[in-house]
Amino acid sequence: MPEWTSGWLAARERLRRELGDAVFEAWIAPLTFISADRGEVKIGAPKPFARNWVANHYAPRIERALRAEGVDLASLNLVLCEQKAEQIPSYLKDVAPPHSSQPALDDAKAARRGLFNRMLHPAQTFESFISGPQTEFAFRAAQAFSQTDGGDISLLFVHGGFGYGKSHLANAAALDAKKRGRKVLYLSAEDFMRQFLGALHRKDTLSFKDELRAADLLIIDDLQHICGRAATMSEFLHSVNALVELHRKVMIVADKPPSKLDGLTPDVASRLSGGLVIAMEKPDRDTRLAILKARAAETARHRPDSALPEGVLERIADLEDISPREMLGLLVKLSTYADLTKKPVTIEVADETIGQRSAPGKKLSIEDIQRKTAEFYRLEVRDFHAPSRTRRVARPRQVAMFLSRQLTMRSLPEIGRRFGGRDHTTVLHACRRIASLCEEDPVFKQEVDFLVTVLSKRPEL
């Protein structure tokens, strides 16, 4: 049963990445793993409507996610399973220490309030992290940071390129600290931004501050996405200072050191530079090969036909211009090819796959903008195509139209067609309305600027 539970947790995280936070929180997060008997997996939904909706719209995606994580699934059965309000989510039970349930209870309350919405990945532990010369210092520091309550170092700042393992270390530190009975709050920068803006709208910033500062360990991932937002960074700095004064721990993850982050105010940059700042460099060839071997062995354990020859792994590790994340993407593609076709993966097959790598600099599309805007406002992309004129949908739709006009070279008529066949005058009105609101409402302008920053820096979304 622990293996089934682990597979379900990994599948949940995969679904979060595929569907986005908004869809995940609405339909997948409330589901509960119940049992697995002879390959029949039972998943519980809290209400009949939720069960029927998931069965009709997401059951095939859930099955694929389970199989992708190595679960030997024969059938999926969605049943009604009402949960009590005080029930602790299964993923919190898994990471909470057996001798103390209070941290898990606290985190469950935070999850229901919406602040604690970063699900920890059970497989991203210190034990599964492959360390090399370029990452050993950060690895040892994160370990020490999660294991000690006191110490001279209250702030750890880890930075490096995308796919270098920063988020893995942050996740591992959170898991390890939880097992030791400490209260951990793990937020992406987008979570922090969204929750802070929501607190401003509700005029409830005091609760937001209290919840942040109650953590024994606060982890913020991808800090670069909120740099340049003056009000948000000011609140962030106050929270960091408050936690340090209370002898709590703060771990920050970003793509650059504090001194090189664009839009970081001098006071925040100075405060963050005063902590332990560690760079994670790109893994060398030996470390890349060790990572590939470990991941390939794990995949082959669940799917024996997906095993790859060592020569193929060495061929991938030899690529100097590849990021660790893209390297693992190649591994998954070749392993899946071997598993589905039952054909051996030769060096020639590997070279052909390597030659198909995507060129960098993919242009931002209207679909990218729709997806990210819908995720930010907790909607679905199809809401932007629907005729609904409710404020809950109409304003985010106008924001997405405005961003499409600002960030792409598409014409007004083409943008209108991508939003359910609307007329170009509708798009023009939306653009003028959002521009006007940005001048009138500073908080709303922060929302729009935040989306512009995220989309501009991450066109691959």
Short mmCIF file of C-alpha atoms in Angstrom, two decimals:
data_model
loop_
_atom_site.label_atom_id
_atom_site.label_comp_id
_atom_site.label_asym_id
_atom_site.label_seq_id
_atom_site.Cartn_x
_atom_site.Cartn_y
_atom_site.Cartn_z
CA MET A 1 0.00 0.00 0.00
CA PRO A 2 2.81 2.55 0.64
CA GLU A 3 3.96 2.07 -2.98
CA TRP A 4 0.43 2.71 -4.25
CA THR A 5 0.17 5.81 -2.07
CA SER A 6 3.53 7.07 -3.31
CA GLY A 7 2.41 6.51 -6.91
CA TRP A 8 -0.80 8.44 -6.29
CA LEU A 9 1.08 11.36 -4.76
CA ALA A 10 3.50 11.47 -7.69
CA ALA A 11 0.58 11.29 -10.14
CA ARG A 12 -1.12 14.20 -8.34
CA GLU A 13 1.98 16.34 -8.79
CA ARG A 14 2.16 15.38 -12.46
CA LEU A 15 -1.50 16.40 -12.88
CA ARG A 16 -0.81 19.73 -11.16
CA ARG A 17 1.90 20.47 -13.73
CA GLU A 18 -0.29 19.34 -16.66
CA LEU A 19 -3.56 21.00 -15.65
CA GLY A 20 -2.33 24.08 -13.79
CA ASP A 21 -3.02 25.14 -10.22
CA ALA A 22 -6.56 26.42 -10.84
CA VAL A 23 -7.96 23.20 -12.35
CA PHE A 24 -5.92 21.05 -9.99
CA GLU A 25 -7.17 22.79 -6.83
CA ALA A 26 -10.78 22.71 -8.04
CA TRP A 27 -11.04 19.04 -9.13
CA ILE A 28 -7.96 16.93 -8.37
CA ALA A 29 -6.88 18.20 -4.94
CA PRO A 30 -10.14 17.10 -3.20
CA LEU A 31 -9.71 13.50 -4.42
CA THR A 32 -8.48 10.88 -1.95
CA PHE A 33 -6.67 7.59 -2.56
CA ILE A 34 -8.78 4.83 -0.94
CA SER A 35 -7.45 1.43 -1.97
CA ALA A 36 -5.83 -0.70 -4.65
CA ASP A 37 -6.80 -4.34 -5.16
CA ARG A 38 -5.44 -6.40 -8.07
CA GLY A 39 -4.80 -3.30 -10.11
CA GLU A 40 -8.19 -1.70 -9.44
CA VAL A 41 -7.55 1.71 -7.91
CA LYS A 42 -10.32 3.39 -5.97
CA ILE A 43 -10.24 7.18 -5.73
CA GLY A 44 -12.75 9.02 -3.55
CA ALA A 45 -14.50 12.29 -4.39
CA PRO A 46 -16.18 14.39 -1.66
CA LYS A 47 -19.47 15.07 -3.52
CA PRO A 48 -21.52 13.37 -6.25
CA PHE A 49 -21.18 16.33 -8.62
CA ALA A 50 -17.38 16.33 -8.22
CA ARG A 51 -17.22 12.58 -8.76
CA ASN A 52 -19.30 12.76 -11.93
CA TRP A 53 -17.39 15.76 -13.30
CA VAL A 54 -13.99 14.15 -12.72
CA ALA A 55 -15.21 10.86 -14.19
CA ASN A 56 -16.43 12.59 -17.35
CA HIS A 57 -13.57 15.06 -17.83
CA TYR A 58 -10.39 13.93 -16.05
CA ALA A 59 -10.50 10.14 -15.54
CA PRO A 60 -8.33 9.36 -18.62
CA ARG A 61 -5.79 12.00 -17.54
CA ILE A 62 -5.64 10.46 -14.04
CA GLU A 63 -5.11 6.98 -15.50
CA ARG A 64 -2.31 8.22 -17.75
CA ALA A 65 -0.64 10.06 -14.85
CA LEU A 66 -0.75 6.94 -12.66
CA ARG A 67 0.75 4.78 -15.38
CA ALA A 68 3.39 7.40 -16.13
CA GLU A 69 4.49 7.15 -12.49
CA GLY A 70 4.88 3.38 -12.75
CA VAL A 71 1.54 2.30 -11.26
CA ASP A 72 0.39 -1.07 -12.68
CA LEU A 73 -3.19 0.12 -13.19
CA ALA A 74 -5.91 -2.24 -14.45
CA SER A 75 -8.89 0.05 -13.86
CA LEU A 76 -9.82 3.29 -12.12
CA ASN A 77 -12.96 3.50 -10.01
CA LEU A 78 -14.20 6.89 -8.77
CA VAL A 79 -16.43 6.55 -5.72
CA LEU A 80 -18.16 8.88 -3.29
CA CYS A 81 -16.11 9.39 -0.15
CA GLU A 82 -17.16 12.35 1.98
CA GLN A 83 -14.36 13.86 4.02
CA LYS A 84 -14.72 15.45 7.42
CA ALA A 85 -13.66 19.08 7.63
CA GLU A 86 -10.87 18.29 10.07
CA GLN A 87 -9.46 15.40 8.05
CA ILE A 88 -5.77 15.83 7.26
CA PRO A 89 -4.84 15.45 3.58
CA SER A 90 -2.97 12.22 2.87
CA TYR A 91 0.13 14.02 1.60
CA LEU A 92 0.46 15.83 4.93
CA LYS A 93 0.15 12.53 6.83
CA ASP A 94 2.95 11.07 4.75
CA VAL A 95 5.41 13.84 5.57
CA ALA A 96 4.39 14.53 9.20
CA PRO A 97 6.39 12.78 11.98
CA PRO A 98 4.52 9.82 13.54
CA HIS A 99 5.02 11.15 17.06
CA SER A 100 3.48 14.57 16.40
CA SER A 101 0.33 15.43 14.44
CA GLN A 102 0.18 19.11 15.36
CA PRO A 103 2.35 20.42 12.47
CA ALA A 104 0.25 18.43 10.01
CA LEU A 105 -2.94 19.81 11.54
CA ASP A 106 -1.58 23.35 11.30
CA ASP A 107 -0.62 22.80 7.66
CA ALA A 108 -4.04 21.33 6.90
CA LYS A 109 -5.69 24.48 8.24
CA ALA A 110 -3.35 26.60 6.13
CA ALA A 111 -4.19 24.49 3.09
CA ARG A 112 -7.91 25.12 3.56
CA ARG A 113 -7.23 28.85 3.82
CA GLY A 114 -5.35 28.67 0.54
CA LEU A 115 -1.87 29.87 1.55
CA PHE A 116 -0.28 26.44 1.89
CA ASN A 117 -0.95 25.26 -1.67
CA ARG A 118 2.44 23.90 -2.76
CA MET A 119 2.21 20.11 -2.52
CA LEU A 120 5.51 18.52 -1.59
CA HIS A 121 6.86 15.91 -3.98
CA PRO A 122 7.49 12.72 -1.97
CA ALA A 123 10.29 11.56 -4.28
CA GLN A 124 12.33 14.79 -4.15
CA THR A 125 14.31 14.01 -1.00
CA PHE A 126 17.92 14.54 0.03
CA GLU A 127 18.50 10.83 -0.56
CA SER A 128 17.37 11.05 -4.19
CA PHE A 129 19.40 14.19 -4.97
CA ILE A 130 22.53 13.42 -7.02
CA SER A 131 25.18 15.82 -5.80
CA GLY A 132 28.35 16.79 -7.65
CA PRO A 133 31.16 19.32 -7.24
CA GLN A 134 28.95 22.13 -8.60
CA THR A 135 26.08 21.46 -6.17
CA GLU A 136 27.64 19.89 -3.08
CA PHE A 137 27.91 23.11 -1.07
CA ALA A 138 24.23 23.96 -1.64
CA PHE A 139 23.25 20.36 -0.88
CA ARG A 140 25.10 20.30 2.45
CA ALA A 141 23.80 23.74 3.41
CA ALA A 142 20.18 22.80 2.69
CA GLN A 143 20.59 19.63 4.77
CA ALA A 144 22.00 21.55 7.73
CA PHE A 145 19.34 24.22 7.33
CA SER A 146 16.48 21.72 7.62
CA GLN A 147 17.97 19.77 10.51
CA THR A 148 18.76 22.52 13.02
CA ASP A 149 16.37 24.86 14.82
CA GLY A 150 18.99 27.35 15.92
CA GLY A 151 22.38 28.28 14.53
CA ASP A 152 23.93 31.46 13.29
CA ILE A 153 22.48 31.26 9.79
CA SER A 154 18.82 32.24 9.54
CA LEU A 155 18.68 33.01 5.81
CA LEU A 156 19.80 30.68 3.00
CA PHE A 157 19.72 31.98 -0.59
CA VAL A 158 20.28 29.37 -3.32
CA HIS A 159 20.52 30.47 -6.95
CA GLY A 160 21.29 28.86 -10.29
CA GLY A 161 19.99 28.10 -13.77
CA PHE A 162 16.69 26.42 -14.56
CA GLY A 163 16.74 22.67 -14.02
CA TYR A 164 19.87 22.66 -11.83
CA GLY A 165 18.02 21.12 -8.84
CA LYS A 166 17.20 24.19 -6.74
CA SER A 167 13.52 23.29 -6.30
CA HIS A 168 14.50 19.68 -5.52
CA LEU A 169 16.66 20.91 -2.64
CA ALA A 170 13.92 23.24 -1.39
CA ASN A 171 11.38 20.39 -1.50
CA ALA A 172 13.81 18.07 0.29
CA ALA A 173 14.46 20.66 3.01
CA ALA A 174 10.70 21.06 3.53
CA LEU A 175 10.15 17.30 3.77
CA ASP A 176 13.04 16.83 6.17
CA ALA A 177 11.99 19.73 8.42
CA LYS A 178 8.42 18.41 8.56
CA LYS A 179 9.61 14.99 9.64
CA ARG A 180 11.37 16.70 12.52
CA GLY A 181 8.12 18.26 13.69
CA ARG A 182 8.70 21.79 12.41
CA LYS A 183 6.04 23.88 10.70
CA VAL A 184 7.03 24.57 7.10
CA LEU A 185 5.45 27.02 4.68
CA TYR A 186 6.58 26.38 1.10
CA LEU A 187 5.35 28.93 -1.46
CA SER A 188 6.24 29.74 -5.02
CA ALA A 189 6.72 33.43 -5.72
CA GLU A 190 3.47 33.36 -7.68
CA ASP A 191 1.64 31.97 -4.63
CA PHE A 192 3.11 34.71 -2.46
CA MET A 193 2.13 37.41 -4.95
CA ARG A 194 -1.39 36.10 -5.46
CA GLN A 195 -2.07 35.68 -1.74
CA PHE A 196 -0.69 39.10 -0.87
CA LEU A 197 -2.78 40.82 -3.56
CA GLY A 198 -5.82 38.90 -2.34
CA ALA A 199 -5.18 40.04 1.22
CA LEU A 200 -4.94 43.64 0.01
CA HIS A 201 -8.27 43.32 -1.80
CA ARG A 202 -9.91 41.79 1.29
CA LYS A 203 -8.18 44.32 3.58
CA ASP A 204 -6.93 41.35 5.59
CA THR A 205 -3.15 41.74 5.39
CA LEU A 206 -2.80 41.14 9.14
CA SER A 207 -3.92 37.51 8.81
CA PHE A 208 -1.58 37.08 5.85
CA LYS A 209 1.36 38.36 7.88
CA ASP A 210 0.48 36.26 10.94
CA GLU A 211 0.26 33.11 8.86
CA LEU A 212 3.62 33.70 7.20
CA ARG A 213 5.39 34.54 10.45
CA ALA A 214 4.01 31.51 12.29
CA ALA A 215 6.23 29.21 10.20
CA ASP A 216 9.40 27.67 11.62
CA LEU A 217 10.76 27.47 8.09
CA LEU A 218 9.57 29.68 5.22
CA ILE A 219 10.63 28.66 1.70
CA ILE A 220 10.03 30.92 -1.31
CA ASP A 221 10.75 29.45 -4.74
CA ASP A 222 11.45 31.45 -7.93
CA LEU A 223 11.81 34.81 -6.18
CA GLN A 224 12.69 36.51 -9.48
CA HIS A 225 9.02 36.48 -10.50
CA ILE A 226 8.01 39.07 -7.90
CA CYS A 227 10.99 41.39 -8.19
CA GLY A 228 9.97 44.87 -9.25
CA ARG A 229 6.64 44.76 -7.39
CA ALA A 230 7.36 47.40 -4.74
CA ALA A 231 4.49 46.67 -2.35
CA THR A 232 4.96 42.91 -2.52
CA MET A 233 8.72 43.10 -2.00
CA SER A 234 8.22 45.46 0.92
CA GLU A 235 5.92 42.96 2.62
CA PHE A 236 8.34 40.16 1.75
CA LEU A 237 11.24 42.05 3.40
CA HIS A 238 9.19 42.73 6.56
CA SER A 239 8.30 39.03 6.80
CA VAL A 240 11.91 37.94 6.35
CA ASN A 241 13.10 40.38 9.03
CA ALA A 242 10.35 39.28 11.42
CA LEU A 243 11.20 35.59 11.01
CA VAL A 244 14.93 36.21 11.46
CA GLU A 245 14.28 38.23 14.63
CA LEU A 246 12.20 35.31 15.94
CA HIS A 247 15.14 32.96 15.21
CA ARG A 248 13.18 31.19 12.48
CA LYS A 249 14.57 30.02 9.14
CA VAL A 250 14.06 31.45 5.65
CA MET A 251 15.17 29.71 2.45
CA ILE A 252 15.01 31.61 -0.86
CA VAL A 253 15.43 30.10 -4.33
CA ALA A 254 16.04 32.24 -7.44
CA ASP A 255 17.77 32.12 -10.81
CA LYS A 256 20.31 34.84 -9.92
CA PRO A 257 22.08 36.15 -6.79
CA PRO A 258 20.43 39.10 -4.99
CA SER A 259 22.85 41.60 -6.49
CA LYS A 260 21.82 40.66 -10.06
CA LEU A 261 18.06 40.26 -9.71
CA ASP A 262 16.29 42.82 -11.89
CA GLY A 263 13.88 45.09 -10.03
CA LEU A 264 15.08 44.21 -6.54
CA THR A 265 15.10 47.29 -4.30
CA PRO A 266 18.42 48.09 -2.58
CA ASP A 267 17.10 47.35 0.93
CA VAL A 268 15.82 43.90 -0.07
CA ALA A 269 18.99 43.10 -2.04
CA SER A 270 21.13 44.12 0.93
CA ARG A 271 19.08 42.01 3.36
CA LEU A 272 19.19 38.91 1.18
CA SER A 273 22.92 39.33 0.48
CA GLY A 274 23.49 39.29 4.24
CA GLY A 275 22.46 35.64 4.42
CA LEU A 276 24.30 32.57 3.16
CA VAL A 277 24.25 32.96 -0.64
CA ILE A 278 25.23 29.84 -2.61
CA ALA A 279 25.38 29.29 -6.36
CA MET A 280 24.41 26.00 -8.00
CA GLU A 281 26.37 25.58 -11.22
CA LYS A 282 25.57 23.37 -14.19
CA PRO A 283 26.49 19.72 -13.38
CA ASP A 284 29.63 18.37 -15.01
CA ARG A 285 29.65 15.34 -17.30
CA ASP A 286 30.15 12.75 -14.52
CA THR A 287 27.31 14.20 -12.45
CA ARG A 288 25.02 14.32 -15.48
CA LEU A 289 25.71 10.65 -16.14
CA ALA A 290 25.08 9.75 -12.48
CA ILE A 291 21.74 11.60 -12.62
CA LEU A 292 20.75 9.77 -15.80
CA LYS A 293 21.71 6.37 -14.40
CA ALA A 294 19.73 6.93 -11.20
CA ARG A 295 16.61 8.12 -13.05
CA ALA A 296 16.88 5.35 -15.68
CA ALA A 297 17.18 2.68 -12.97
CA GLU A 298 14.14 4.07 -11.17
CA THR A 299 12.09 4.05 -14.38
CA ALA A 300 13.21 0.52 -15.33
CA ARG A 301 12.19 -0.75 -11.90
CA HIS A 302 8.56 0.07 -12.71
CA ARG A 303 8.77 -0.55 -16.47
CA PRO A 304 11.45 -3.13 -17.33
CA ASP A 305 11.01 -2.63 -21.10
CA SER A 306 12.06 1.02 -20.74
CA ALA A 307 15.67 0.17 -19.79
CA LEU A 308 18.30 2.00 -21.85
CA PRO A 309 21.86 0.87 -22.70
CA GLU A 310 24.65 2.63 -20.84
CA GLY A 311 26.06 3.85 -24.15
CA VAL A 312 22.86 5.81 -24.80
CA LEU A 313 23.03 7.38 -21.34
CA GLU A 314 26.65 8.36 -21.97
CA ARG A 315 25.67 9.88 -25.32
CA ILE A 316 23.11 12.13 -23.59
CA ALA A 317 25.55 13.02 -20.79
CA ASP A 318 28.13 14.10 -23.39
CA LEU A 319 25.91 16.99 -24.52
CA GLU A 320 27.55 20.15 -23.18
CA ASP A 321 24.80 22.58 -24.22
CA ILE A 322 21.94 20.76 -22.53
CA SER A 323 20.26 21.73 -19.26
CA PRO A 324 19.62 19.00 -16.66
CA ARG A 325 15.87 19.39 -17.16
CA GLU A 326 16.12 18.97 -20.94
CA MET A 327 18.47 16.03 -20.39
CA LEU A 328 15.86 14.24 -18.29
CA GLY A 329 13.26 15.09 -20.92
CA LEU A 330 15.34 13.20 -23.51
CA LEU A 331 15.63 10.28 -21.10
CA VAL A 332 11.85 10.13 -20.64
CA LYS A 333 11.27 10.29 -24.40
CA LEU A 334 13.70 7.47 -25.17
CA SER A 335 12.48 5.32 -22.25
CA THR A 336 8.88 5.74 -23.39
CA TYR A 337 9.87 4.79 -26.95
CA ALA A 338 11.52 1.60 -25.68
CA ASP A 339 8.57 0.75 -23.44
CA LEU A 340 5.86 1.27 -26.07
CA THR A 341 7.58 -0.15 -29.15
CA LYS A 342 9.48 -2.95 -27.37
CA LYS A 343 12.43 -2.06 -29.59
CA PRO A 344 15.99 -1.49 -28.36
CA VAL A 345 17.18 2.12 -28.23
CA THR A 346 20.39 2.30 -30.22
CA ILE A 347 22.90 5.12 -30.47
CA GLU A 348 21.40 5.95 -33.88
CA VAL A 349 17.90 6.28 -32.36
CA ALA A 350 19.33 8.46 -29.58
CA ASP A 351 21.14 10.69 -32.09
CA GLU A 352 17.94 11.13 -34.10
CA THR A 353 16.03 12.14 -30.96
CA ILE A 354 18.81 14.52 -29.92
CA GLY A 355 18.66 16.11 -33.36
CA GLN A 356 14.97 16.89 -32.87
CA ARG A 357 15.59 19.11 -29.84
CA SER A 358 13.54 22.29 -29.89
CA ALA A 359 15.25 25.48 -30.85
CA PRO A 360 15.41 28.09 -28.05
CA GLY A 361 13.43 31.28 -28.04
CA LYS A 362 9.93 29.98 -28.71
CA LYS A 363 7.58 32.89 -29.33
CA LEU A 364 4.82 33.66 -26.88
CA SER A 365 1.39 32.65 -28.17
CA ILE A 366 -2.14 33.75 -27.34
CA GLU A 367 -2.76 30.27 -25.95
CA ASP A 368 0.18 30.72 -23.55
CA ILE A 369 -1.32 34.01 -22.35
CA GLN A 370 -4.79 32.51 -21.96
CA ARG A 371 -3.46 29.56 -19.99
CA LYS A 372 -1.37 31.62 -17.58
CA THR A 373 -4.07 34.28 -17.06
CA ALA A 374 -6.71 31.62 -16.41
CA GLU A 375 -4.40 29.94 -13.92
CA PHE A 376 -3.74 33.23 -12.11
CA TYR A 377 -7.46 34.02 -11.75
CA ARG A 378 -8.34 30.36 -11.01
CA LEU A 379 -10.42 29.88 -14.14
CA GLU A 380 -10.28 27.48 -17.08
CA VAL A 381 -9.18 28.56 -20.56
CA ARG A 382 -12.57 27.59 -21.98
CA ASP A 383 -14.15 30.30 -19.78
CA PHE A 384 -12.47 32.87 -22.06
CA HIS A 385 -14.22 31.37 -25.08
CA ALA A 386 -17.65 31.15 -23.45
CA PRO A 387 -20.34 33.88 -23.80
CA SER A 388 -20.42 34.51 -20.02
CA ARG A 389 -20.33 38.19 -19.06
CA THR A 390 -20.10 37.75 -15.29
CA ARG A 391 -17.46 39.94 -13.65
CA ARG A 392 -15.61 36.83 -12.44
CA VAL A 393 -14.91 35.85 -16.07
CA ALA A 394 -15.25 39.11 -18.03
CA ARG A 395 -12.45 41.03 -16.29
CA PRO A 396 -9.82 38.24 -16.55
CA ARG A 397 -10.86 37.77 -20.19
CA GLN A 398 -10.21 41.47 -20.81
CA VAL A 399 -6.82 41.14 -19.12
CA ALA A 400 -5.92 38.21 -21.39
CA MET A 401 -7.00 40.22 -24.47
CA PHE A 402 -4.95 43.20 -23.32
CA LEU A 403 -1.87 41.03 -22.77
CA SER A 404 -2.35 39.36 -26.15
CA ARG A 405 -2.32 42.78 -27.79
CA GLN A 406 0.71 43.94 -25.78
CA LEU A 407 2.88 40.81 -25.95
CA THR A 408 2.16 39.40 -29.42
CA MET A 409 2.06 40.76 -32.95
CA ARG A 410 -1.49 39.48 -33.52
CA SER A 411 -4.15 41.82 -34.94
CA LEU A 412 -7.34 42.78 -33.12
CA PRO A 413 -9.55 40.57 -35.35
CA GLU A 414 -7.28 37.55 -34.85
CA ILE A 415 -7.23 38.05 -31.07
CA GLY A 416 -11.02 38.25 -31.10
CA ARG A 417 -11.25 34.96 -33.01
CA ARG A 418 -9.05 33.26 -30.39
CA PHE A 419 -11.47 34.40 -27.67
CA GLY A 420 -14.59 32.62 -28.88
CA GLY A 421 -15.03 34.48 -32.16
CA ARG A 422 -15.47 37.94 -30.68
CA ASP A 423 -15.47 41.12 -32.77
CA HIS A 424 -12.35 43.27 -32.98
CA THR A 425 -14.23 46.16 -31.34
CA THR A 426 -14.68 43.99 -28.24
CA VAL A 427 -10.91 43.47 -28.07
CA LEU A 428 -10.27 47.19 -28.54
CA HIS A 429 -12.70 48.03 -25.74
CA ALA A 430 -11.01 45.46 -23.47
CA CYS A 431 -7.56 46.93 -24.13
CA ARG A 432 -8.73 50.47 -23.39
CA ARG A 433 -10.59 49.38 -20.27
CA ILE A 434 -7.62 47.51 -18.79
CA ALA A 435 -5.26 50.41 -19.59
CA SER A 436 -7.67 52.77 -17.82
CA LEU A 437 -7.98 50.49 -14.76
CA CYS A 438 -4.20 50.24 -14.50
CA GLU A 439 -4.04 54.02 -14.15
CA GLU A 440 -6.86 54.14 -11.58
CA ASP A 441 -6.09 51.09 -9.40
CA PRO A 442 -2.45 50.47 -8.31
CA VAL A 443 -3.26 47.01 -6.94
CA PHE A 444 -4.88 45.94 -10.21
CA LYS A 445 -1.86 47.32 -12.09
CA GLN A 446 0.37 45.09 -9.96
CA GLU A 447 -1.65 42.06 -11.07
CA VAL A 448 -1.25 42.96 -14.75
CA ASP A 449 2.45 43.84 -14.39
CA PHE A 450 3.05 40.55 -12.60
CA LEU A 451 1.49 38.58 -15.46
CA VAL A 452 3.54 40.56 -17.98
CA THR A 453 6.73 39.72 -16.05
CA VAL A 454 5.95 36.02 -15.80
CA LEU A 455 4.96 35.71 -19.45
CA SER A 456 7.94 37.72 -20.67
CA LYS A 457 10.46 35.70 -18.71
CA ARG A 458 8.85 32.30 -19.28
CA PRO A 459 7.53 32.05 -22.84
CA GLU A 460 7.74 28.25 -22.63
CA LEU A 461 4.79 28.17 -20.19
#
